[in-house]
CSV table of C-alpha atoms in Angstrom, one decimal:
chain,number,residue,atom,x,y,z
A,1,UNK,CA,34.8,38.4,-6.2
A,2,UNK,CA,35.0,36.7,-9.5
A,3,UNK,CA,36.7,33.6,-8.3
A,4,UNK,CA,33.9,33.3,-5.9
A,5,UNK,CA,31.2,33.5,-8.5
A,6,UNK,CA,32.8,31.1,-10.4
A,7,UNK,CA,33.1,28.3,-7.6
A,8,UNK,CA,29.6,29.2,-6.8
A,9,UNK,CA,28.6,28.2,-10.5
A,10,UNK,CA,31.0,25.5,-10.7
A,11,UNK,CA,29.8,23.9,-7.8
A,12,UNK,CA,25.8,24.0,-8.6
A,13,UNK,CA,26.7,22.9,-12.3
A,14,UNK,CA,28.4,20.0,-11.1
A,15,UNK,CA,25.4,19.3,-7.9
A,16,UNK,CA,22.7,19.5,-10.5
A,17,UNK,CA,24.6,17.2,-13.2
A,18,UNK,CA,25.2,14.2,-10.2
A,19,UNK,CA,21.9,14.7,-9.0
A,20,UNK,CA,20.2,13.8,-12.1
A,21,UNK,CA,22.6,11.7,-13.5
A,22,UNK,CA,22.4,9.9,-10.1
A,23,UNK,CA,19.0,9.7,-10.1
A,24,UNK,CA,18.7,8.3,-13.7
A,25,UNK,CA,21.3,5.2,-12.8
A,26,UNK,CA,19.6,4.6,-9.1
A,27,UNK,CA,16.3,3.8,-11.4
A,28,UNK,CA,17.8,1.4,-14.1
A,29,UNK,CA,19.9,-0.5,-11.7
A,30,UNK,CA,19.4,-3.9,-12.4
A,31,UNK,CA,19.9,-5.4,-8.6
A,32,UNK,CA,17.8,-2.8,-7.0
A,33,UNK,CA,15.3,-4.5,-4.1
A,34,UNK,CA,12.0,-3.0,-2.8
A,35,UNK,CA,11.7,-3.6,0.7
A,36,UNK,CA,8.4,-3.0,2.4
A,37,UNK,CA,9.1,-0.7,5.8
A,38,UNK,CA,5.9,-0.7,8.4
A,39,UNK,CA,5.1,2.6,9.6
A,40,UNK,CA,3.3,2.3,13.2
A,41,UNK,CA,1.1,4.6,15.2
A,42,UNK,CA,2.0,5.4,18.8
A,43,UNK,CA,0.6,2.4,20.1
A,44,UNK,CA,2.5,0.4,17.5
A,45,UNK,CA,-0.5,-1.2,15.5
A,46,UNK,CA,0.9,-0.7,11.5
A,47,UNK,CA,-1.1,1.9,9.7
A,48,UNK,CA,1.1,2.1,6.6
A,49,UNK,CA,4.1,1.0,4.7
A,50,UNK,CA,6.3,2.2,2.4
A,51,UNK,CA,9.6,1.0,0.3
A,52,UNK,CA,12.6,1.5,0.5
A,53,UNK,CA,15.7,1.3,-1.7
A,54,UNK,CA,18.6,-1.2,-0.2
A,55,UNK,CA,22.3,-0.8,-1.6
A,56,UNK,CA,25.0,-3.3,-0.5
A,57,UNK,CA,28.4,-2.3,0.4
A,58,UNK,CA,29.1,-3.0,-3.5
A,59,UNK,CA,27.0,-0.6,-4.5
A,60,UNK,CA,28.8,1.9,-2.6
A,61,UNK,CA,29.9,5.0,-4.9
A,62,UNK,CA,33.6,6.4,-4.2
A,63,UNK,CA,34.3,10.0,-3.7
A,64,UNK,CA,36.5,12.5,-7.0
A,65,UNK,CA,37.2,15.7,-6.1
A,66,UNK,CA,36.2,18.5,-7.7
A,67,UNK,CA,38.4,21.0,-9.5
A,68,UNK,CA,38.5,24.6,-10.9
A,69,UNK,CA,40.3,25.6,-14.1
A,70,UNK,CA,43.0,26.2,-12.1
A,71,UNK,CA,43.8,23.1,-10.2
A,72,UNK,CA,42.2,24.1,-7.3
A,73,UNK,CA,40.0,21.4,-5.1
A,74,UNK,CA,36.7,23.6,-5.0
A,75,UNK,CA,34.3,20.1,-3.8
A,76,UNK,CA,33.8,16.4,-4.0
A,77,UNK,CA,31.0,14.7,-5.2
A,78,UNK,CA,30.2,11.0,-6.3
A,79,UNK,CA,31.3,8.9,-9.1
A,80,UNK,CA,28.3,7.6,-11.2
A,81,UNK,CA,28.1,4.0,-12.3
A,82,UNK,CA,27.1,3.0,-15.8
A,83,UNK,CA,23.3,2.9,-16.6
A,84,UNK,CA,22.2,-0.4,-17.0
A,85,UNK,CA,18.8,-0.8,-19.0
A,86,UNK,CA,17.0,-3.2,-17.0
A,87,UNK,CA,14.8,-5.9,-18.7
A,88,UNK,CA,12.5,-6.4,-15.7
A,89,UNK,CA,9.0,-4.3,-14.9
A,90,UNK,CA,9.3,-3.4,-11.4
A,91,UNK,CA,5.8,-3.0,-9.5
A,92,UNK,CA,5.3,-2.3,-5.7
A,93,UNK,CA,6.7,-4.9,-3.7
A,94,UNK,CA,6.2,-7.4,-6.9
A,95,UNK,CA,9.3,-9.4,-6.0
A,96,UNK,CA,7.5,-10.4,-2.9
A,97,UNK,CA,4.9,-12.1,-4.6
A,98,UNK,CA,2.1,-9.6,-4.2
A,99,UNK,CA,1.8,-6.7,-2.5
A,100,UNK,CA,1.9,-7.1,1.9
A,101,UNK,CA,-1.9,-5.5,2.7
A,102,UNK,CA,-2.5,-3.2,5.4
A,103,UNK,CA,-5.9,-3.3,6.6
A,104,UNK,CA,-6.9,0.3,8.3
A,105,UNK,CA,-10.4,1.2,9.2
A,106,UNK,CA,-10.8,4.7,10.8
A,107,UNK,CA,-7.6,4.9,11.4
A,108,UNK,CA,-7.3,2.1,13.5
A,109,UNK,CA,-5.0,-1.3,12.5
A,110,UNK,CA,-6.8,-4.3,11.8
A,111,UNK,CA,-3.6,-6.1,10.5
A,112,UNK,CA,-1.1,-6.9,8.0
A,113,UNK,CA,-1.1,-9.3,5.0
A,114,UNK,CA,-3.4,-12.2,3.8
A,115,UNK,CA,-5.1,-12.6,7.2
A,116,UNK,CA,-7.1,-9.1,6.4
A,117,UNK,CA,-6.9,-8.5,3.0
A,118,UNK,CA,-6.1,-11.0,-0.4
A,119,UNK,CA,-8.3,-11.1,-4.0
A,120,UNK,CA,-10.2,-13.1,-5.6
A,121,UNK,CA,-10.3,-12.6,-9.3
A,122,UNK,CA,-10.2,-8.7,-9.6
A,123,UNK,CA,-12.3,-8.6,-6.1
A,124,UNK,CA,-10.5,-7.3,-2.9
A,125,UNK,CA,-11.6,-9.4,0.0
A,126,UNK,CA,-11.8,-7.9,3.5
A,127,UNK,CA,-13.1,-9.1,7.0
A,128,UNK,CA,-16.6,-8.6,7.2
A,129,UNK,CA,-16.4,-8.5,11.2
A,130,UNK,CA,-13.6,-6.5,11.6
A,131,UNK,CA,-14.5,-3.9,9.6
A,132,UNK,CA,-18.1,-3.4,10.5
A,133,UNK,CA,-17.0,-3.5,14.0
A,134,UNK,CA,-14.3,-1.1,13.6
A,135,UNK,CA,-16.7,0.9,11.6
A,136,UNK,CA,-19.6,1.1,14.8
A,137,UNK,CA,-21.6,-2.2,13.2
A,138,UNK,CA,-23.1,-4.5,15.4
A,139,UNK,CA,-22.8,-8.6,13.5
A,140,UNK,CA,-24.5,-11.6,13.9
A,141,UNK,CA,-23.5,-14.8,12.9
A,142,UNK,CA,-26.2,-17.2,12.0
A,143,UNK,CA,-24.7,-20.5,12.0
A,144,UNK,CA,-27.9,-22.6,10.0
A,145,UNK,CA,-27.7,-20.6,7.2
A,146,UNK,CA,-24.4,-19.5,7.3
A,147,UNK,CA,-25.4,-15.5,7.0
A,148,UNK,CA,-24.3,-12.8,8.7
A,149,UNK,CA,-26.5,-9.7,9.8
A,150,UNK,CA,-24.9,-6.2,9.9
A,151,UNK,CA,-26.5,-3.7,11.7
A,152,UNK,CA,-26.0,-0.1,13.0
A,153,UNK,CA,-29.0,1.7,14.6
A,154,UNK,CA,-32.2,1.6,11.8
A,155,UNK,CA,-28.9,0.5,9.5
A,156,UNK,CA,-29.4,-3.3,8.5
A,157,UNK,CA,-27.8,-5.5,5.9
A,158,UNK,CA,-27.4,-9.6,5.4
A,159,UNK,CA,-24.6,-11.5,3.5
A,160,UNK,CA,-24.8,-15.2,3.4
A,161,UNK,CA,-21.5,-17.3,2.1
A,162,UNK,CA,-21.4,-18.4,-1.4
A,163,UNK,CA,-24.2,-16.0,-2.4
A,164,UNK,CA,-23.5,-13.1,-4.7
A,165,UNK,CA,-26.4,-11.0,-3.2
A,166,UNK,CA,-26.1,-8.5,-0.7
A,167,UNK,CA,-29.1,-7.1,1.4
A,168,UNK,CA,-29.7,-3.1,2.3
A,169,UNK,CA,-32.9,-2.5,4.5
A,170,UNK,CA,-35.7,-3.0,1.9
A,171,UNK,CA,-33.7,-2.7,-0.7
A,172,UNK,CA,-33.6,-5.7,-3.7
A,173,UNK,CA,-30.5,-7.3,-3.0
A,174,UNK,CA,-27.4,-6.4,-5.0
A,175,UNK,CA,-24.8,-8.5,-7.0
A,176,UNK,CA,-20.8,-7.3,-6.2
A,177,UNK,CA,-18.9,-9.8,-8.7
A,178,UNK,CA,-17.9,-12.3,-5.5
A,179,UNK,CA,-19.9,-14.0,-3.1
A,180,UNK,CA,-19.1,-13.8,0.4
A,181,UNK,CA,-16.0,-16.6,1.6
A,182,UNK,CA,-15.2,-18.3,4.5
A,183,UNK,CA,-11.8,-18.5,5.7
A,184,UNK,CA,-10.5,-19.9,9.0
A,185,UNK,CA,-13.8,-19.6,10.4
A,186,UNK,CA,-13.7,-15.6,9.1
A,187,UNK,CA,-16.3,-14.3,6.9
A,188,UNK,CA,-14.6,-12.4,4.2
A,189,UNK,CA,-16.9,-10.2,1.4
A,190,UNK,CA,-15.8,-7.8,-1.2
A,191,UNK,CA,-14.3,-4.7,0.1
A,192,UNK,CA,-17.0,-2.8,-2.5
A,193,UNK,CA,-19.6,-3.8,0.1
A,194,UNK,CA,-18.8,-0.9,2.4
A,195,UNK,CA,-17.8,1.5,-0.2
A,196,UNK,CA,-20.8,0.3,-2.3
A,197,UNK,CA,-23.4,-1.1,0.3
A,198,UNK,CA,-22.7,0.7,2.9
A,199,UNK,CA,-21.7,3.9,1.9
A,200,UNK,CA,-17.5,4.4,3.1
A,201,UNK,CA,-15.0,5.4,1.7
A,202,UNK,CA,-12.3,3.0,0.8
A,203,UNK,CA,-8.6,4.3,-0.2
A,204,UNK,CA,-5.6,1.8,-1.4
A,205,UNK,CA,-2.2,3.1,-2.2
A,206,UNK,CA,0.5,1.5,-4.0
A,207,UNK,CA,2.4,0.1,-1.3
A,208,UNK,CA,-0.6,-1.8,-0.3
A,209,UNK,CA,-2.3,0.3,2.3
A,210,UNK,CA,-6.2,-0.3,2.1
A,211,UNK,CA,-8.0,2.6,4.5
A,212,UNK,CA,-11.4,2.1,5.1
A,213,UNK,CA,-13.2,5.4,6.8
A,214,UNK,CA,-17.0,6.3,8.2
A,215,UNK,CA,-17.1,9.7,5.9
């Protein structure tokens, strides 16, 4: 009975001690690479990403066994490399150049990367079609003055490009810190404009997912 105790504790002591150990030498590895992994609905429109740690077959830690005081193999367990203090800052998906947006309004996916989502200074820049219309808004183009009107039932509201001032209903026009742009024949505004305008709610984790919702 007392042997058993003793492997028991043996064997958690030595669990515990790789498993932080482990854990400390994963997160200073100097070679480590942050991969972004889509996750898809059932219809297979991308609703989220994560990262993901990648080791190469170099990287791949070799079994020791385990012993009790009296010789006795009582486990195994992985060797741990040295810890190597790394000299680089890692951010989400930074060695990509920027993080890989993914645009989803309602729960619905509007698309991946700069197509749907980029910045301009410290402004987020969203679709202002494909959000409204995801969101239940009605939009009109208005190709002389290069506008757009938004509207949901008694709901209106008017961006033009290149002009900082956004219209609510009778409302003085507001200022958001970026006009509205156009790109590849998109209009793009300020994502604040349907948290800020219009009321949403607007979510962005650090992998890059943006969620837009009604409520």
């Amino acid at each position: 009975m007392k042997t058993d105790m003793k492997k028991v504790i043996i064997t958690a002591s030595v669990a515990l001690s790789v498993t932080l150990s482990g854990a400390s030498a994963f997160a200073a590895t100097e070679d480590v690479n942050y991969t972004p992994i889509p996750v898809k609905d059932a219809n297979g429109n991308v609703i989220a990403q994560t990262t993901s740690i990648q080791l190469g077959a170099d990287n791949v830690l070799p079994f020791s066994d385990v012993h009790d005081a009296n010789g006795n193999v009582i486990g195994q367990t992985r060797d741990v490399p040295p810890v190597v203090e790394s000299t680089h800052e890692q951010k989400p998906q930074d060695s990509f150049g920027g993080l890989h947006y993914v645009l989803v309004v309602d729960g619905k996916s509007i698309g991946v990367g700069s197509d749907v989502a980029y910045t301009n200074g410290d402004q987020l820049m969203v679709p202002l079609r494909a959000v409204s219309e995801a969101l239940g808004y009605n939009v009109e183009w208005n190709q002389e003055k290069y506008s757009s009107d938004v509207t949901q039932g008694a709901v209106w509201s008017g961006v033009q490009i290149g002009k900082d001032n956004y219209a609510f209903g009778k409302m003085a026009p507001r200022e958001l810190g970026a006009a509205p742009e156009l790109k590849n024949d998109t209009t793009f505004v300020p994502v604040s404009f349907f948290t800020d305008i219009l009321k949403h709610k607007m979510q962005m984790d650090e992998t890059g997912v943006i969620k837009i919702t009604k409520q």
